[in-house]
Coordinates of C-alpha atoms in Angstrom, one line a residue:
Chain A
M1 CA -18.3 39.9 89.9
R2 CA -19.4 39.8 86.3
T3 CA -17.5 37.3 84.1
E4 CA -15.4 38.9 81.5
K5 CA -17.2 38.1 78.3
R6 CA -14.8 37.4 75.5
P7 CA -15.1 39.0 72.1
V8 CA -16.4 36.3 69.6
V9 CA -15.5 36.2 66.0
S10 CA -16.8 33.7 63.5
V11 CA -14.5 32.4 60.8
I12 CA -16.2 30.9 57.7
G13 CA -15.0 29.2 54.6
T14 CA -15.1 25.9 52.8
A15 CA -13.9 22.5 53.9
N16 CA -12.1 22.3 50.5
C17 CA -9.6 25.1 50.5
T18 CA -6.3 25.9 48.8
E19 CA -2.9 25.9 50.6
A20 CA -2.8 29.7 50.5
Q21 CA -6.3 29.9 52.1
S22 CA -5.3 27.4 54.7
R23 CA -2.3 29.6 55.7
Q24 CA -4.5 32.7 55.8
A25 CA -7.0 31.0 58.0
E26 CA -4.3 29.7 60.4
N27 CA -2.9 33.2 60.7
V28 CA -6.4 34.6 61.3
G29 CA -6.9 32.1 64.1
K30 CA -3.6 32.8 65.7
L31 CA -4.1 36.6 65.6
L32 CA -7.6 36.3 67.1
A33 CA -6.4 34.1 69.9
E34 CA -3.5 36.5 70.7
R35 CA -6.1 39.2 71.2
G36 CA -8.2 37.1 73.5
A37 CA -11.1 36.5 71.1
V38 CA -13.0 33.3 71.0
L39 CA -13.1 31.7 67.5
V40 CA -16.4 30.2 66.4
C41 CA -16.7 28.2 63.2
G42 CA -18.6 25.3 61.5
G43 CA -16.2 22.9 63.2
R44 CA -15.2 20.9 60.1
G45 CA -12.1 20.8 57.9
G46 CA -10.4 23.2 55.5
V47 CA -10.6 26.8 56.4
M48 CA -12.3 25.9 59.7
E49 CA -9.7 23.5 60.8
A50 CA -6.8 25.7 59.8
A51 CA -8.2 28.6 61.7
C52 CA -8.7 26.4 64.8
R53 CA -5.2 25.1 64.5
G54 CA -3.8 28.6 64.5
A55 CA -6.0 29.7 67.5
S56 CA -5.3 26.6 69.5
A57 CA -1.5 26.9 69.0
A58 CA -1.8 30.4 70.4
G59 CA -3.8 29.2 73.5
G60 CA -7.2 30.4 72.3
I61 CA -10.6 28.9 72.8
T62 CA -12.3 27.4 69.6
I63 CA -15.9 26.4 69.3
G64 CA -17.3 24.3 66.5
I65 CA -21.0 24.5 65.7
L66 CA -21.3 21.2 63.9
P67 CA -24.0 20.4 61.3
G68 CA -24.4 16.8 62.5
P69 CA -25.4 15.2 65.8
D70 CA -22.1 13.6 66.6
P71 CA -19.6 15.6 68.8
E72 CA -16.8 13.5 67.4
S73 CA -17.3 14.8 63.8
G74 CA -15.5 18.0 64.4
N75 CA -11.8 18.8 63.6
R76 CA -9.2 18.1 66.2
Y77 CA -8.4 21.7 67.2
L78 CA -11.8 22.4 68.8
T79 CA -11.9 23.3 72.5
V80 CA -15.7 22.7 72.4
A81 CA -17.6 20.8 69.8
L82 CA -21.3 21.6 69.7
P83 CA -23.2 19.0 67.7
T84 CA -26.5 20.6 66.4
G85 CA -28.0 18.1 64.1
L86 CA -29.4 21.1 62.2
G87 CA -27.7 20.5 58.9
E88 CA -27.2 23.6 56.8
A89 CA -29.6 25.5 59.1
R90 CA -26.7 25.7 61.5
N91 CA -25.2 28.2 59.1
A92 CA -27.5 30.8 60.6
L93 CA -26.0 30.1 64.0
V94 CA -22.4 30.4 62.8
A95 CA -23.3 33.6 61.0
Q96 CA -24.8 35.2 64.1
A97 CA -22.4 33.8 66.8
G98 CA -19.7 36.4 66.3
Q99 CA -19.8 40.2 66.6
A100 CA -17.9 39.9 63.3
V101 CA -17.5 37.3 60.6
I102 CA -14.3 36.7 58.6
A103 CA -15.0 34.9 55.3
I104 CA -12.1 33.2 53.6
G105 CA -12.8 31.9 50.1
G106 CA -15.7 29.6 50.2
G107 CA -18.6 28.0 48.3
T108 CA -22.4 28.4 48.5
G109 CA -22.5 27.5 52.2
T110 CA -20.1 30.3 52.9
L111 CA -22.2 32.7 50.8
S112 CA -25.3 31.8 52.7
E113 CA -23.4 32.6 56.0
I114 CA -22.2 36.0 54.6
A115 CA -25.8 36.9 53.7
L116 CA -27.2 35.7 57.0
A117 CA -24.6 37.6 58.9
L118 CA -25.4 40.8 57.0
K119 CA -29.1 40.2 57.5
A120 CA -28.4 39.9 61.3
G121 CA -26.5 43.2 61.3
R122 CA -23.1 41.6 61.8
R123 CA -19.9 43.1 60.5
V124 CA -18.5 40.9 57.6
I125 CA -14.9 40.9 56.5
G126 CA -13.9 39.2 53.2
L127 CA -10.5 37.7 52.4
N128 CA -10.7 36.7 48.7
S129 CA -14.3 35.6 49.2
W130 CA -17.6 36.3 47.5
S131 CA -18.9 39.5 45.9
A132 CA -22.6 39.8 44.9
T133 CA -24.8 42.3 43.2
S134 CA -28.5 42.7 43.6
W135 CA -31.0 43.3 40.7
E136 CA -30.8 47.0 41.6
G137 CA -27.0 47.1 41.3
D138 CA -26.4 47.1 45.1
H139 CA -23.3 45.4 46.3
L140 CA -23.0 43.3 49.5
D141 CA -21.7 45.4 52.3
I142 CA -18.5 43.3 52.9
L143 CA -15.3 44.9 54.2
M144 CA -12.5 43.7 52.0
A145 CA -9.3 42.9 53.8
G146 CA -5.9 42.4 52.1
D147 CA -4.5 40.0 54.6
A148 CA -5.1 38.2 57.9
E149 CA -3.8 41.1 60.0
E150 CA -6.2 43.6 58.4
A151 CA -9.1 41.1 58.6
V152 CA -8.6 40.7 62.4
R153 CA -8.2 44.4 62.9
L154 CA -11.4 45.1 61.1
A155 CA -13.2 42.3 63.0
L156 CA -12.2 43.7 66.3
M157 CA -12.6 47.3 65.2
E158 CA -9.0 48.2 66.2
E159 CA -7.4 51.3 65.0
S160 CA -4.6 50.5 62.5
Chain B
M1 CA -0.7 18.4 68.3
R2 CA -4.4 17.7 68.9
T3 CA -6.2 20.3 71.1
E4 CA -7.4 18.8 74.3
K5 CA -11.1 18.7 73.9
R6 CA -12.8 19.4 77.2
P7 CA -15.7 17.4 78.5
V8 CA -18.9 19.3 78.0
V9 CA -21.9 19.0 80.4
S10 CA -25.2 20.8 79.8
V11 CA -27.1 22.2 82.8
I12 CA -30.8 22.7 82.4
G13 CA -33.6 24.2 84.5
T14 CA -36.0 27.0 84.7
A15 CA -35.3 30.7 84.8
N16 CA -37.7 30.9 87.8
C17 CA -36.1 28.7 90.5
T18 CA -36.1 28.5 94.2
E19 CA -33.3 29.5 96.5
A20 CA -32.4 25.9 97.2
Q21 CA -32.3 25.1 93.4
S22 CA -30.1 28.1 92.9
R23 CA -27.6 26.9 95.5
Q24 CA -27.6 23.4 93.9
A25 CA -27.0 24.8 90.5
E26 CA -24.2 27.1 91.7
N27 CA -22.6 24.1 93.4
V28 CA -23.0 22.0 90.2
G29 CA -21.3 24.7 88.2
K30 CA -18.4 25.0 90.6
L31 CA -17.8 21.2 90.7
L32 CA -17.9 21.0 86.9
A33 CA -15.4 23.8 86.5
E34 CA -13.1 22.2 89.1
R35 CA -12.9 19.1 87.0
G36 CA -12.2 21.0 83.8
A37 CA -15.6 20.5 82.2
V38 CA -17.1 23.2 80.0
L39 CA -20.7 24.2 81.1
V40 CA -23.3 24.7 78.4
C41 CA -26.7 26.0 79.2
G42 CA -29.6 28.1 77.8
G43 CA -27.8 31.3 78.9
R44 CA -30.7 32.9 80.8
G45 CA -31.4 33.4 84.5
G46 CA -32.4 31.2 87.4
V47 CA -30.8 27.7 87.3
M48 CA -28.7 28.7 84.3
E49 CA -27.3 31.8 85.8
A50 CA -26.6 30.2 89.1
A51 CA -24.7 27.3 87.5
C52 CA -22.7 29.8 85.4
R53 CA -21.9 31.9 88.5
G54 CA -20.5 28.8 90.2
A55 CA -18.5 27.7 87.2
S56 CA -17.1 31.2 86.6
A57 CA -16.0 31.7 90.2
A58 CA -14.0 28.5 89.9
G59 CA -12.4 29.6 86.6
G60 CA -14.5 27.5 84.3
I61 CA -15.7 28.2 80.7
T62 CA -19.4 28.8 80.4
I63 CA -21.3 28.8 77.1
G64 CA -24.9 30.1 76.7
I65 CA -27.0 29.0 73.8
L66 CA -29.5 31.8 73.7
P67 CA -33.0 31.6 72.3
G68 CA -32.9 35.1 70.9
P69 CA -30.7 36.9 68.3
D70 CA -29.1 39.3 70.8
P71 CA -25.8 38.3 72.4
E72 CA -26.4 40.8 75.2
S73 CA -29.5 38.9 76.4
G74 CA -27.5 36.3 78.3
N75 CA -26.7 36.2 82.0
R76 CA -23.5 37.9 83.2
Y77 CA -21.5 34.8 84.0
L78 CA -21.1 33.6 80.4
T79 CA -17.7 33.3 78.8
V80 CA -19.3 32.9 75.4
A81 CA -22.9 34.0 74.5
L82 CA -24.2 32.2 71.3
P83 CA -27.3 34.0 70.1
T84 CA -29.3 31.6 68.0
G85 CA -32.6 33.3 67.2
L86 CA -34.1 29.7 67.1
G87 CA -36.5 30.3 70.0
E88 CA -37.5 27.0 71.7
A89 CA -35.9 24.9 69.0
R90 CA -32.6 25.8 70.6
N91 CA -33.6 23.4 73.3
A92 CA -32.5 20.6 71.0
L93 CA -29.0 22.1 70.9
V94 CA -28.7 22.5 74.6
A95 CA -29.9 19.0 75.1
Q96 CA -27.3 17.6 72.6
A97 CA -24.4 19.8 73.5
G98 CA -23.1 17.9 76.5
Q99 CA -22.1 14.3 76.8
A100 CA -24.4 14.5 79.8
V101 CA -27.2 16.7 80.9
I102 CA -27.9 17.7 84.5
A103 CA -31.5 18.8 85.1
I104 CA -32.4 20.9 88.2
G105 CA -36.1 21.4 88.8
G106 CA -37.7 23.0 85.7
G107 CA -40.8 23.5 83.7
T108 CA -42.0 22.2 80.3
G109 CA -39.0 23.7 78.5
T110 CA -36.7 21.6 80.8
L111 CA -38.9 18.5 80.2
S112 CA -38.5 19.0 76.5
E113 CA -34.7 19.1 76.9
I114 CA -34.7 16.0 79.0
A115 CA -36.7 14.1 76.4
L116 CA -34.5 15.4 73.5
A117 CA -31.3 14.5 75.4
L118 CA -32.6 10.9 76.0
K119 CA -33.7 10.7 72.3
A120 CA -30.1 11.7 71.3
G121 CA -28.6 9.1 73.5
R122 CA -27.3 11.5 76.1
R123 CA -26.9 10.5 79.8
V124 CA -29.5 12.5 81.8
I125 CA -29.1 13.2 85.6
G126 CA -32.0 14.7 87.6
L127 CA -31.8 16.7 90.7
N128 CA -35.4 17.1 91.9
S129 CA -36.6 17.3 88.3
W130 CA -39.3 15.6 86.2
S131 CA -40.4 12.1 86.2
A132 CA -42.6 10.7 83.4
T133 CA -44.4 7.5 82.5
S134 CA -45.4 6.3 79.1
W135 CA -48.8 4.7 78.2
E136 CA -47.0 1.4 78.5
G137 CA -45.8 2.2 82.0
D138 CA -42.2 2.8 81.0
H139 CA -40.3 5.4 83.0
L140 CA -37.9 8.0 81.6
D141 CA -34.3 6.7 81.9
I142 CA -33.1 9.5 84.2
L143 CA -30.4 8.9 86.8
M144 CA -31.6 10.4 90.0
A145 CA -28.9 12.2 92.1
G146 CA -29.3 13.2 95.7
D147 CA -27.0 16.2 95.6
A148 CA -24.7 18.3 93.3
E149 CA -21.7 16.2 94.1
E150 CA -23.5 13.0 93.0
A151 CA -24.9 14.7 89.9
V152 CA -21.5 15.8 88.7
R153 CA -20.0 12.4 89.4
L154 CA -22.7 10.7 87.4
A155 CA -22.3 13.2 84.6
L156 CA -18.6 12.7 84.3
M157 CA -18.9 8.9 85.0
E158 CA -16.5 9.1 87.8
E159 CA -16.2 6.2 90.3
S160 CA -17.5 7.2 93.7
Chain C
M1 CA -53.6 3.9 47.3
R2 CA -50.7 6.3 47.4
T3 CA -51.6 10.0 47.9
E4 CA -50.7 12.1 44.8
K5 CA -47.8 14.1 46.1
R6 CA -47.9 17.6 44.6
P7 CA -44.9 19.3 43.1
V8 CA -43.7 22.0 45.5
V9 CA -42.0 25.2 44.4
S10 CA -40.6 27.8 46.8
V11 CA -41.0 31.5 45.9
I12 CA -38.6 33.9 47.6
G13 CA -38.1 37.6 47.7
T14 CA -38.3 40.6 49.9
A15 CA -41.2 42.0 52.0
N16 CA -40.3 45.4 50.5
C17 CA -40.9 45.0 46.8
T18 CA -41.7 47.2 43.8
E19 CA -45.0 47.3 42.0
A20 CA -43.5 45.5 39.0
Q21 CA -42.1 42.7 41.3
S22 CA -45.4 42.3 43.0
R23 CA -47.1 41.8 39.6
Q24 CA -44.5 39.3 38.6
A25 CA -44.9 37.4 41.9
E26 CA -48.6 37.3 41.6
N27 CA -48.3 35.9 38.1
V28 CA -45.8 33.3 39.2
G29 CA -48.3 32.2 42.0
K30 CA -51.2 32.0 39.5
L31 CA -49.2 29.9 37.0
L32 CA -47.9 27.5 39.7
A33 CA -51.5 27.0 41.0
E34 CA -52.8 26.4 37.5
R35 CA -50.3 23.6 37.2
G36 CA -51.2 22.0 40.5
A37 CA -48.0 23.0 42.3
V38 CA -48.0 23.8 46.0
L39 CA -46.4 27.2 46.7
V40 CA -44.1 27.5 49.7
C41 CA -42.8 30.8 50.9
G42 CA -41.7 32.7 54.0
G43 CA -45.3 33.7 54.7
R44 CA -44.8 37.4 55.0
G45 CA -45.6 40.5 52.8
G46 CA -44.2 41.9 49.5
V47 CA -43.2 39.2 47.0
M48 CA -44.4 36.4 49.3
E49 CA -47.9 37.9 49.7
A50 CA -48.3 38.7 46.1
A51 CA -47.3 35.2 45.0
C52 CA -49.8 33.7 47.5
R53 CA -52.5 36.1 46.3
G54 CA -52.0 34.9 42.7
A55 CA -52.0 31.2 43.8
S56 CA -55.0 31.5 46.0
A57 CA -57.1 33.3 43.4
A58 CA -56.3 30.3 41.1
G59 CA -57.4 27.8 43.7
G60 CA -53.9 26.7 44.7
I61 CA -52.5 25.6 48.1
T62 CA -50.1 28.1 49.8
I63 CA -47.9 27.3 52.7
G64 CA -46.0 30.0 54.7
I65 CA -43.0 29.0 56.8
L66 CA -43.0 31.9 59.3
P67 CA -40.0 33.2 61.2
G68 CA -41.9 33.9 64.3
P69 CA -44.0 31.7 66.7
D70 CA -47.3 33.3 65.9
P71 CA -49.5 31.6 63.3
E72 CA -51.4 34.9 62.9
S73 CA -48.3 36.8 61.6
G74 CA -48.6 35.4 58.1
N75 CA -50.1 37.1 55.1
R76 CA -53.8 36.6 54.4
Y77 CA -53.4 34.4 51.4
L78 CA -52.0 31.4 53.2
T79 CA -53.8 28.1 53.2
V80 CA -51.5 26.9 55.9
A81 CA -49.4 29.0 58.2
L82 CA -46.5 27.2 59.9
P83 CA -45.0 29.3 62.7
T84 CA -41.5 28.1 63.3
G85 CA -40.0 30.6 65.8
L86 CA -36.6 29.9 64.1
G87 CA -36.0 33.4 63.0
E88 CA -33.7 33.7 60.0
A89 CA -32.7 30.0 60.3
R90 CA -36.1 29.3 58.8
N91 CA -34.6 30.4 55.5
A92 CA -32.9 27.0 55.2
L93 CA -36.3 25.4 55.3
V94 CA -37.9 27.7 52.7
A95 CA -34.9 27.1 50.5
Q96 CA -35.1 23.3 50.7
A97 CA -38.9 22.9 50.7
G98 CA -39.4 23.1 47.0
Q99 CA -37.9 21.0 44.2
A100 CA -37.2 24.4 42.7
V101 CA -36.9 27.9 44.0
I102 CA -38.0 31.1 42.2
A103 CA -36.3 34.2 43.4
I104 CA -37.8 37.6 42.7
G105 CA -35.7 40.6 43.5
G106 CA -34.8 40.5 47.2
G107 CA -32.3 41.5 49.9
T108 CA -29.7 39.6 51.9
G109 CA -32.3 37.2 53.3
T110 CA -33.2 36.2 49.7
L111 CA -29.5 35.8 48.9
S112 CA -29.1 33.5 51.8
E113 CA -32.0 31.4 50.5
I114 CA -30.5 31.2 47.0
A115 CA -27.2 30.1 48.4
L116 CA -28.8 27.5 50.7
A117 CA -31.0 26.2 47.9
L118 CA -28.0 25.7 45.7
K119 CA -26.1 24.1 48.5
A120 CA -29.0 21.6 48.9
G121 CA -29.0 20.8 45.2
R122 CA -32.2 22.6 44.4
R123 CA -32.8 24.2 41.0
V124 CA -32.8 28.0 41.4
I125 CA -34.5 30.4 39.0
G126 CA -33.9 34.1 39.2
L127 CA -36.3 36.9 38.1
N128 CA -34.3 40.1 38.4
S129 CA -32.6 38.8 41.5
W130 CA -29.0 38.4 42.7
S131 CA -25.9 37.5 40.9
A132 CA -22.7 36.6 42.8
T133 CA -19.1 35.8 42.0
S134 CA -16.7 33.8 44.0
W135 CA -13.0 34.6 44.6
E136 CA -12.2 32.2 41.8
G137 CA -14.5 33.9 39.4
D138 CA -17.3 31.3 39.5
H139 CA -20.8 32.5 39.2
L140 CA -23.8 31.2 41.1
D141 CA -25.6 28.6 39.1
I142 CA -28.9 30.5 38.8
L143 CA -31.2 30.0 35.8
M144 CA -32.2 33.4 34.7
A145 CA -35.8 33.8 33.5
G146 CA -37.2 36.7 31.5
D147 CA -40.7 36.6 32.9
A148 CA -43.1 34.7 35.2
E149 CA -44.1 32.2 32.5
E150 CA -40.5 31.2 31.8
A151 CA -39.7 31.0 35.5
V152 CA -42.5 28.6 36.2
R153 CA -41.6 26.5 33.2
L154 CA -38.0 26.2 34.4
A155 CA -39.1 25.4 37.9
L156 CA -41.4 22.6 36.7
M157 CA -38.9 21.5 34.0
E158 CA -41.5 21.8 31.3
E159 CA -40.5 21.8 27.7
S160 CA -41.2 25.2 26.1
Chain D
M1 CA -60.6 38.3 49.2
R2 CA -58.8 36.7 52.1
T3 CA -57.9 33.1 51.7
E4 CA -59.8 30.8 54.1
K5 CA -57.1 29.7 56.4
R6 CA -57.7 26.1 57.4
P7 CA -57.5 24.9 61.0
V8 CA -54.2 23.0 61.5
V9 CA -53.8 20.1 63.9
S10 CA -50.5 18.3 64.6
V11 CA -50.6 14.5 65.2
I12 CA -47.6 13.1 67.0
G13 CA -46.5 9.6 68.0
T14 CA -43.9 7.1 67.3
A15 CA -42.8 5.4 64.1
N16 CA -43.1 2.1 66.0
C17 CA -46.7 1.8 67.0
T18 CA -49.1 -1.0 67.8
E19 CA -52.0 -2.1 65.6
A20 CA -54.5 -0.4 68.0
Q21 CA -52.6 2.8 67.9
S22 CA -52.4 2.7 64.1
R23 CA -56.2 2.3 63.9
Q24 CA -56.7 5.2 66.3
A25 CA -54.3 7.4 64.3
E26 CA -56.0 6.5 61.1
N27 CA -59.4 7.4 62.6
V28 CA -58.0 10.7 63.9
G29 CA -56.7 11.6 60.5
K30 CA -60.1 10.7 58.8
L31 CA -62.1 12.8 61.3
L32 CA -59.8 15.8 61.0
A33 CA -60.0 15.7 57.2
E34 CA -63.8 15.5 57.3
R35 CA -63.9 18.7 59.4
G36 CA -61.6 20.5 56.9
A37 CA -58.5 20.6 59.1
V38 CA -55.0 20.3 57.7
L39 CA -53.0 17.5 59.4
V40 CA -49.4 18.2 60.2
C41 CA -47.0 15.5 61.4
G42 CA -43.4 14.5 61.4
G43 CA -43.9 12.8 58.0
R44 CA -42.6 9.3 58.9
G45 CA -44.1 5.9 59.6
G46 CA -46.2 4.4 62.3
V47 CA -48.7 6.8 64.0
M48 CA -47.7 9.5 61.5
E49 CA -48.3 7.4 58.4
A50 CA -51.6 5.9 59.7
A51 CA -53.0 9.4 60.5
C52 CA -52.0 10.6 57.0
R53 CA -53.6 7.5 55.4
G54 CA -56.9 8.3 57.2
A55 CA -56.8 11.9 56.2
S56 CA -55.8 11.3 52.7
A57 CA -58.6 8.7 52.1
A58 CA -61.1 11.4 53.3
G59 CA -59.7 13.9 50.9
G60 CA -57.7 16.0 53.4
I61 CA -54.4 17.8 53.1
T62 CA -51.4 16.3 54.9
I63 CA -48.1 18.0 55.6
G64 CA -45.0 16.1 56.8
I65 CA -42.2 18.1 58.5
L66 CA -39.4 15.7 57.8
P67 CA -36.2 15.5 60.0
G68 CA -33.9 14.9 57.0
P69 CA -33.1 16.8 53.9
D70 CA -34.7 14.4 51.4
P71 CA -38.3 15.1 50.3
E72 CA -38.6 11.4 49.3
S73 CA -38.1 10.2 52.9
G74 CA -41.7 10.9 53.9
N75 CA -44.6 8.4 54.0
R76 CA -46.7 7.9 50.9
Y77 CA -49.8 9.7 52.2
L78 CA -48.3 13.2 52.3
T79 CA -49.8 15.9 50.1
V80 CA -46.7 18.0 50.9
A81 CA -43.4 16.8 52.2
L82 CA -41.2 19.5 53.8
P83 CA -37.7 18.3 54.2
T84 CA -36.0 20.3 57.0
G85 CA -32.6 18.7 57.6
L86 CA -33.1 19.9 61.2
G87 CA -33.0 16.5 62.8
E88 CA -34.8 16.3 66.2
A89 CA -34.9 20.1 66.3
R90 CA -37.8 19.8 63.8
N91 CA -39.9 18.5 66.8
A92 CA -40.3 22.1 67.9
L93 CA -41.8 22.9 64.5
V94 CA -44.3 20.0 64.5
A95 CA -45.2 20.9 68.1
Q96 CA -46.0 24.5 67.2
A97 CA -47.6 24.0 63.8
G98 CA -51.0 23.1 64.9
Q99 CA -53.4 25.1 67.1
A100 CA -53.7 21.8 68.9
V101 CA -51.6 18.6 69.1
I102 CA -53.0 15.1 69.4
A103 CA -50.4 12.7 70.9
I104 CA -50.9 8.9 70.4
G105 CA -48.6 6.7 72.4
G106 CA -45.0 7.6 71.6
G107 CA -41.5 7.6 72.8
T108 CA -39.1 10.3 74.0
G109 CA -39.4 12.2 70.7
T110 CA -43.2 12.4 71.3
L111 CA -42.7 13.5 74.9
S112 CA -40.4 16.3 73.7
E113 CA -43.1 17.4 71.3
I114 CA -45.7 17.4 74.0
A115 CA -43.5 19.5 76.3
L116 CA -42.6 22.0 73.5
A117 CA -46.3 22.3 72.5
L118 CA -47.3 23.1 76.1
K119 CA -44.4 25.6 76.3
A120 CA -45.7 27.3 73.2
G121 CA -49.2 27.5 74.6
R122 CA -50.7 24.9 72.3
R123 CA -53.6 22.7 73.4
V124 CA -52.4 19.1 73.9
I125 CA -54.7 16.1 73.7
G126 CA -53.4 12.6 74.7
L127 CA -54.6 9.3 73.6
N128 CA -52.8 6.7 75.7
S129 CA -49.7 8.8 75.7
W130 CA -47.3 10.2 78.3
S131 CA -48.0 11.5 81.8
A132 CA -45.3 13.5 83.7
T133 CA -44.9 15.0 87.1
S134 CA -42.6 17.8 88.1
W135 CA -40.5 17.9 91.3
E136 CA -43.3 20.0 92.8
G137 CA -45.9 17.4 92.0
D138 CA -47.4 19.3 89.1
H139 CA -48.8 17.3 86.2
L140 CA -48.5 18.1 82.6
D141 CA -51.6 19.9 81.3
I142 CA -52.7 17.3 78.8
L143 CA -56.4 16.8 78.0
M144 CA -56.9 13.0 78.1
A145 CA -59.2 11.7 75.4
G146 CA -60.9 8.3 75.4
D147 CA -61.0 7.8 71.7
A148 CA -60.3 9.4 68.3
E149 CA -63.7 11.1 68.2
E150 CA -63.1 12.8 71.5
A151 CA -59.5 13.7 70.7
V152 CA -60.6 15.5 67.5
R153 CA -63.5 17.3 69.2
L154 CA -61.1 18.6 71.9
A155 CA -58.5 19.6 69.3
L156 CA -61.1 21.7 67.4
M157 CA -62.8 22.8 70.5
E158 CA -66.2 21.6 69.3
E159 CA -69.0 21.2 71.8
S160 CA -69.9 17.6 72.4

């Protein structure tokens, strides 16, 4: 009997986030867990921790792909901490891990993950995150969501 | 409330394994799952697939850290498939992911994981796997187990 | 006697570039080589190949950090081909390799390298490349250059 | 005109080496440089530094693939320092960089590089380095060299 593979969604955003972003992230985590999705993130604080807190409270599985080599460096709402020792190169892993990526706010690390996810053909949903324009005037192909509910629906491709 | 972080054990070994190794790996997976440990592996066939099959049948969580970029390239007993696109460099991740690593048989990829795990200070348990000797006559610091039961006990540092 | 370490500049941009971008890249490569700088790039075609062609013709050293495992997959103007097998995660290496990064045009891969370079504290110079705006209205801290000459001067922090 | 791509040889070994190993490594570096080969290594001290010192004194190009993110953390005989921030995962890059790998002494990091190089199909030459035996009694396919001269000849596949 084949194991039921769970849908995986990456949640990205900065370790330094606002109260409002923290609430959004927590809500995203909760909604993903309620739908049976596994939450993957960079494993640190801020947006990542808030999303894990929401998912964990709803009984979900959370996986942190940590930049450093120490499994204890992750936030305390991780079911599984994966220390990589890869530094910022681990961003490519977080970006590819999910079938979809939800970006909440974020700095240059988050922007790199958005770009890497798009390059890898992943669906990217933005909640008050980056926009970017190429020299030719092309915009990044990010699906803009108005709230956590819409972000999760877009990530899991549910009909509204 | 802090999420209960699960113990994580990596199981390594070749995609081309013998029947006996496959049975050992399946048993290791089952025993790990029964103790609540998360099983991490390279996500492919052979030893990796057999260990996941055993863990999955016992209700455990299995995570495959895949060399390629495609989440569908993992074996069918994975709870979560993490495509990395890192090729053989993903061996460093598998080697570090667990607090302990159980090696079953294996080729040069497995040997690289044993060495990387030791370098990272992880506990390494061998089941009919590699032995190596340095130019100074030092032996690799692998704990040799006689069977799956002993391997899992050593990995989780249980008293016998 | 300490070896004279050469300044290193990364040149990034897409494998699919326009004629005008190719000329700019070739000129950037030539100017970097004339100043004794080592050129690092992703090792492939388009902007990367043109920059290497310019550097090589001027007697410079060119290093290609290739995504795949095959040293023969690089362009033909590389002094040294470094196959990584890391896929897109090698972008983090290209982004960090130079003390400065010159971006010419580019797609999402290039955008990820710009973001990773800024995250790593590298100086980033854009020649008709990306611009991006965060949710807070912050712009990426890219130095915009009007031509190859200015880009190289900014990369090497020469007075004009 | 195609750039003349230089042969690339990786030299691996520990940062803590004996005097005798240091002399061997320096000699290996010198002989590689005299034949026009580029020397790639992990960029740190011990065997790596000695090999770079020998190559540099003979006018060769030396490239250090550093584990950390800081270009200044390499030894002082590097022509080019490539900071990766990948930690021990950078071993996979060092192992693959050369068409051949010369291992001098070494600890578990070196053993991982030997195994990764063999896995990637590279030619591995050992100078008083590791030997290993699989559960089936197979030995690692390392070419044993008696001195630096023989190691370099084997690496470059020269007739004796």
